[in-house]
PDB file of C-alpha atoms in Angstrom:
ATOM      1  CA  MET A   1       1.984 -17.533  22.790  1.00 62.00           C
ATOM      2  CA  THR A   2      -1.403 -19.003  23.713  1.00 74.00           C
ATOM      3  CA  ASP A   3      -3.743 -20.438  21.085  1.00 74.00           C
ATOM      4  CA  ALA A   4      -6.174 -17.516  21.475  1.00 75.00           C
ATOM      5  CA  ALA A   5      -3.370 -14.995  20.980  1.00 77.00           C
ATOM      6  CA  ARG A   6      -2.093 -16.938  17.967  1.00 82.00           C
ATOM      7  CA  TRP A   7      -5.511 -16.837  16.290  1.00 82.00           C
ATOM      8  CA  LYS A   8      -5.769 -13.082  16.910  1.00 87.00           C
ATOM      9  CA  ALA A   9      -2.442 -12.646  15.115  1.00 91.00           C
ATOM     10  CA  THR A  10      -3.462 -14.869  12.175  1.00 93.00           C
ATOM     11  CA  VAL A  11      -5.208 -13.699   9.013  1.00 95.00           C
ATOM     12  CA  TYR A  12      -7.153 -15.697   6.459  1.00 95.00           C
ATOM     13  CA  VAL A  13      -6.251 -14.964   2.842  1.00 95.00           C
ATOM     14  CA  GLY A  14      -8.803 -16.239   0.337  1.00 95.00           C
ATOM     15  CA  GLY A  15      -9.179 -16.066  -3.426  1.00 94.00           C
ATOM     16  CA  LEU A  16      -5.608 -17.079  -4.216  1.00 94.00           C
ATOM     17  CA  ALA A  17      -4.584 -17.954  -7.756  1.00 93.00           C
ATOM     18  CA  SER A  18      -3.135 -21.443  -8.258  1.00 90.00           C
ATOM     19  CA  VAL A  19       0.323 -20.007  -9.058  1.00 93.00           C
ATOM     20  CA  VAL A  20       0.686 -18.354  -5.632  1.00 93.00           C
ATOM     21  CA  THR A  21       3.357 -19.848  -3.374  1.00 92.00           C
ATOM     22  CA  THR A  22       4.271 -19.301   0.269  1.00 93.00           C
ATOM     23  CA  ARG A  23       7.167 -17.156  -0.932  1.00 95.00           C
ATOM     24  CA  ASN A  24       4.748 -14.877  -2.838  1.00 94.00           C
ATOM     25  CA  LEU A  25       2.572 -14.547   0.262  1.00 94.00           C
ATOM     26  CA  HIS A  26       5.583 -13.824   2.435  1.00 95.00           C
ATOM     27  CA  ASP A  27       6.694 -11.058   0.067  1.00 95.00           C
ATOM     28  CA  ALA A  28       3.179  -9.582  -0.068  1.00 94.00           C
ATOM     29  CA  PHE A  29       2.576  -9.564   3.705  1.00 95.00           C
ATOM     30  CA  ILE A  30       6.037  -8.831   5.156  1.00 95.00           C
ATOM     31  CA  PRO A  31       5.550  -5.019   4.964  1.00 95.00           C
ATOM     32  CA  PHE A  32       2.953  -5.273   7.760  1.00 94.00           C
ATOM     33  CA  GLY A  33       5.104  -7.035  10.345  1.00 93.00           C
ATOM     34  CA  GLU A  34       7.187 -10.053  11.239  1.00 94.00           C
ATOM     35  CA  ILE A  35       5.632 -13.268   9.897  1.00 94.00           C
ATOM     36  CA  VAL A  36       5.782 -16.358  12.102  1.00 93.00           C
ATOM     37  CA  ASP A  37       4.185 -18.920   9.777  1.00 93.00           C
ATOM     38  CA  ILE A  38       2.375 -19.243   6.444  1.00 94.00           C
ATOM     39  CA  THR A  39       0.059 -22.203   5.885  1.00 92.00           C
ATOM     40  CA  LEU A  40      -1.104 -22.953   2.353  1.00 92.00           C
ATOM     41  CA  PRO A  41      -3.396 -26.032   2.664  1.00 90.00           C
ATOM     42  CA  LYS A  42      -2.895 -28.613  -0.065  1.00 88.00           C
ATOM     43  CA  ASN A  43      -5.783 -30.146  -1.981  1.00 82.00           C
ATOM     44  CA  ASP A  44      -6.330 -33.680  -0.648  1.00 80.00           C
ATOM     45  CA  ALA A  45      -8.505 -34.927  -3.492  1.00 77.00           C
ATOM     46  CA  PRO A  46      -6.707 -37.644  -5.486  1.00 78.00           C
ATOM     47  CA  ASN A  47      -7.726 -36.185  -8.860  1.00 80.00           C
ATOM     48  CA  ALA A  48      -6.947 -32.556  -7.945  1.00 77.00           C
ATOM     49  CA  THR A  49      -4.768 -30.621 -10.361  1.00 82.00           C
ATOM     50  CA  GLU A  50      -4.470 -27.464  -8.242  1.00 83.00           C
ATOM     51  CA  PRO A  51      -1.372 -27.180  -6.009  1.00 86.00           C
ATOM     52  CA  HIS A  52      -3.419 -25.731  -3.095  1.00 87.00           C
ATOM     53  CA  ARG A  53      -7.011 -25.055  -2.064  1.00 89.00           C
ATOM     54  CA  GLY A  54      -7.070 -21.323  -2.908  1.00 91.00           C
ATOM     55  CA  PHE A  55      -6.618 -19.915   0.583  1.00 93.00           C
ATOM     56  CA  ALA A  56      -3.888 -19.495   3.178  1.00 94.00           C
ATOM     57  CA  TYR A  57      -3.286 -18.503   6.783  1.00 94.00           C
ATOM     58  CA  VAL A  58      -0.600 -15.945   7.576  1.00 95.00           C
ATOM     59  CA  GLU A  59       0.441 -15.766  11.231  1.00 94.00           C
ATOM     60  CA  PHE A  60       2.087 -12.583  12.438  1.00 94.00           C
ATOM     61  CA  GLU A  61       4.101 -12.043  15.598  1.00 93.00           C
ATOM     62  CA  ASP A  62       1.761  -9.299  16.776  1.00 92.00           C
ATOM     63  CA  ALA A  63      -2.039  -8.988  16.533  1.00 91.00           C
ATOM     64  CA  GLU A  64      -1.685  -5.313  15.537  1.00 94.00           C
ATOM     65  CA  ASP A  65       0.325  -6.383  12.484  1.00 94.00           C
ATOM     66  CA  ALA A  66      -2.499  -8.745  11.528  1.00 93.00           C
ATOM     67  CA  LYS A  67      -5.048  -5.912  11.770  1.00 94.00           C
ATOM     68  CA  GLU A  68      -2.809  -3.720   9.627  1.00 94.00           C
ATOM     69  CA  ALA A  69      -2.542  -6.483   7.012  1.00 94.00           C
ATOM     70  CA  ILE A  70      -6.334  -6.901   6.968  1.00 94.00           C
ATOM     71  CA  ASP A  71      -6.894  -3.154   6.565  1.00 95.00           C
ATOM     72  CA  ASN A  72      -4.405  -2.847   3.707  1.00 94.00           C
ATOM     73  CA  MET A  73      -4.677  -6.145   1.833  1.00 93.00           C
ATOM     74  CA  ASP A  74      -8.421  -6.892   1.838  1.00 95.00           C
ATOM     75  CA  GLN A  75      -9.825  -6.465  -1.687  1.00 94.00           C
ATOM     76  CA  SER A  76      -6.321  -6.003  -3.126  1.00 94.00           C
ATOM     77  CA  GLU A  77      -5.129  -7.875  -6.206  1.00 94.00           C
ATOM     78  CA  LEU A  78      -2.484 -10.610  -6.370  1.00 93.00           C
ATOM     79  CA  PHE A  79      -1.712 -12.443  -9.630  1.00 93.00           C
ATOM     80  CA  GLY A  80      -4.908 -11.097 -11.201  1.00 93.00           C
ATOM     81  CA  ARG A  81      -7.207 -12.279  -8.390  1.00 93.00           C
ATOM     82  CA  VAL A  82      -8.943 -10.132  -5.760  1.00 94.00           C
ATOM     83  CA  LEU A  83      -7.968 -11.242  -2.260  1.00 94.00           C
ATOM     84  CA  LYS A  84     -10.315 -11.637   0.674  1.00 95.00           C
ATOM     85  CA  VAL A  85      -8.266 -10.955   3.810  1.00 95.00           C
ATOM     86  CA  SER A  86      -9.938 -11.264   7.213  1.00 94.00           C
ATOM     87  CA  ALA A  87      -9.240 -12.360  10.771  1.00 93.00           C
ATOM     88  CA  ALA A  88      -8.818 -16.133  10.967  1.00 90.00           C
ATOM     89  CA  LYS A  89     -11.367 -18.059  12.995  1.00 87.00           C
ATOM     90  CA  PRO A  90     -10.161 -20.814  15.306  1.00 79.00           C
ATOM     91  CA  PRO A  91     -11.036 -24.285  14.032  1.00 72.00           C
ATOM     92  CA  LYS A  92     -14.118 -25.892  15.501  1.00 66.00           C
ATOM     93  CA  SER A  93     -13.614 -28.919  17.672  1.00 60.00           C
ATOM     94  CA  ALA A  94     -14.784 -32.219  16.201  1.00 56.00           C
ATOM     95  CA  GLU A  95     -16.058 -33.099  19.678  1.00 59.00           C
ATOM     96  CA  GLU A  96     -18.397 -30.085  20.006  1.00 59.00           C
ATOM     97  CA  GLY A  97     -21.247 -28.605  17.993  1.00 58.00           C
ATOM     98  CA  LEU A  98     -23.530 -29.911  15.290  1.00 59.00           C
ATOM     99  CA  GLY A  99     -20.868 -31.790  13.310  1.00 64.00           C
ATOM    100  CA  SER A 100     -19.782 -34.041  16.177  1.00 66.00           C
ATOM    101  CA  LYS A 101     -20.435 -37.734  16.679  1.00 70.00           C
ATOM    102  CA  THR A 102     -22.211 -37.305  20.037  1.00 73.00           C
ATOM    103  CA  ALA A 103     -25.673 -35.937  20.692  1.00 75.00           C
ATOM    104  CA  ILE A 104     -25.677 -32.211  21.387  1.00 67.00           C
ATOM    105  CA  TRP A 105     -27.343 -32.607  24.800  1.00 66.00           C
ATOM    106  CA  GLU A 106     -24.533 -34.952  25.890  1.00 71.00           C
ATOM    107  CA  GLN A 107     -21.782 -32.424  25.171  1.00 71.00           C
ATOM    108  CA  GLU A 108     -20.178 -30.517  28.033  1.00 72.00           C
ATOM    109  CA  GLY A 109     -20.635 -27.087  26.429  1.00 73.00           C
ATOM    110  CA  TRP A 110     -24.345 -27.599  25.862  1.00 70.00           C
ATOM    111  CA  LEU A 111     -24.838 -28.981  29.361  1.00 71.00           C
ATOM    112  CA  ALA A 112     -23.052 -26.043  30.963  1.00 74.00           C
ATOM    113  CA  GLU A 113     -25.142 -23.562  28.978  1.00 75.00           C
ATOM    114  CA  HIS A 114     -28.502 -25.258  29.574  1.00 73.00           C
ATOM    115  CA  ASN A 115     -27.985 -26.544  33.095  1.00 76.00           C
ATOM    116  CA  VAL A 116     -31.022 -26.041  35.349  1.00 71.00           C
ATOM    117  CA  SER A 117     -30.513 -26.335  39.092  1.00 74.00           C
ATOM    118  CA  GLU A 118     -32.908 -28.109  41.434  1.00 74.00           C
ATOM    119  CA  GLU A 119     -33.842 -24.749  43.018  1.00 76.00           C
ATOM    120  CA  ASP A 120     -34.908 -23.407  39.616  1.00 75.00           C
ATOM    121  CA  ARG A 121     -36.999 -26.512  38.961  1.00 73.00           C
ATOM    122  CA  ALA A 122     -38.688 -26.199  42.351  1.00 77.00           C
ATOM    123  CA  ALA A 123     -39.459 -22.516  41.723  1.00 76.00           C
ATOM    124  CA  ALA A 124     -40.920 -23.316  38.311  1.00 74.00           C
ATOM    125  CA  ALA A 125     -43.072 -26.077  39.793  1.00 75.00           C
ATOM    126  CA  ALA A 126     -44.331 -23.741  42.549  1.00 74.00           C
ATOM    127  CA  GLY A 127     -45.202 -21.124  39.930  1.00 68.00           C
ATOM    128  CA  ALA A 128     -47.149 -23.682  37.917  1.00 64.00           C
ATOM    129  CA  LYS A 129     -49.232 -24.701  40.957  1.00 63.00           C
ATOM    130  CA  GLY A 130     -50.809 -21.271  41.199  1.00 56.00           C
ATOM    131  CA  SER A 131     -48.722 -19.322  43.667  1.00 49.00           C
ATOM    132  CA  ILE A 132     -49.242 -16.227  41.543  1.00 52.00           C
ATOM    133  CA  ASP A 133     -48.919 -12.887  43.287  1.00 54.00           C
ATOM    134  CA  ASP A 134     -52.287 -11.152  43.653  1.00 55.00           C
ATOM    135  CA  ASP A 135     -50.702  -7.706  43.705  1.00 62.00           C
ATOM    136  CA  ARG A 136     -50.382  -7.615  39.915  1.00 66.00           C
ATOM    137  CA  PRO A 137     -52.484  -4.915  38.248  1.00 69.00           C
ATOM    138  CA  GLU A 138     -55.621  -5.964  36.435  1.00 79.00           C
ATOM    139  CA  ASP A 139     -55.396  -6.343  32.683  1.00 78.00           C
ATOM    140  CA  PRO A 140     -56.684  -3.088  31.083  1.00 77.00           C
ATOM    141  CA  MET A 141     -57.888  -5.010  28.028  1.00 76.00           C
ATOM    142  CA  GLN A 142     -60.122  -7.307  30.105  1.00 76.00           C
ATOM    143  CA  GLY A 143     -63.794  -7.149  29.052  1.00 73.00           C
ATOM    144  CA  LEU A 144     -63.196  -5.699  25.587  1.00 73.00           C
ATOM    145  CA  GLU A 145     -63.576  -9.018  23.759  1.00 71.00           C
ATOM    146  CA  GLY A 146     -67.088  -8.240  22.473  1.00 68.00           C
ATOM    147  CA  LEU A 147     -66.214  -4.932  20.868  1.00 69.00           C
ATOM    148  CA  ASP A 148     -65.710  -5.147  17.133  1.00 70.00           C
ATOM    149  CA  VAL A 149     -66.021  -1.467  16.204  1.00 69.00           C
ATOM    150  CA  ALA A 150     -63.510   1.176  17.175  1.00 70.00           C
ATOM    151  CA  GLY A 151     -64.633   4.564  18.451  1.00 70.00           C
ATOM    152  CA  PRO A 152     -67.565   5.761  20.542  1.00 72.00           C
ATOM    153  CA  LYS A 153     -70.766   3.748  20.708  1.00 70.00           C
ATOM    154  CA  PRO A 154     -73.373   4.853  18.174  1.00 67.00           C
ATOM    155  CA  GLU A 155     -76.549   6.313  19.760  1.00 67.00           C
TER     156      GLU A 155
END
């Protein structure tokens, strides 16, 4: 299964109580389809007392099962807490975007999106020199600068 297909078959489960385990999540989500993996991220802080960070990722075998789980489990209750269940977003690359260590204009994605060819630059320069088409219609608002009263002229 490709990474894109895996993320389509994965749901984010937020708002978990600290007593929730992977076994509890498996039991809660198995009615919607075959579960491939459950990830319950641990709290990395050295002084943390919670066993996990309060969210999990549940990966299903099929993307349709993930949609079914989202439809049925979002805003449901587990161990006294209301769950937020939604489609999981793929993690952002540390090499791309605003959180990276390189300047945004040096990144491949930004360059590909904002690339300007030499032909485009030449056309822009020609347009700036005054090669404006004379077949454009005249501005209908031209010559109305002095009018400060709306309506017909008083006699």
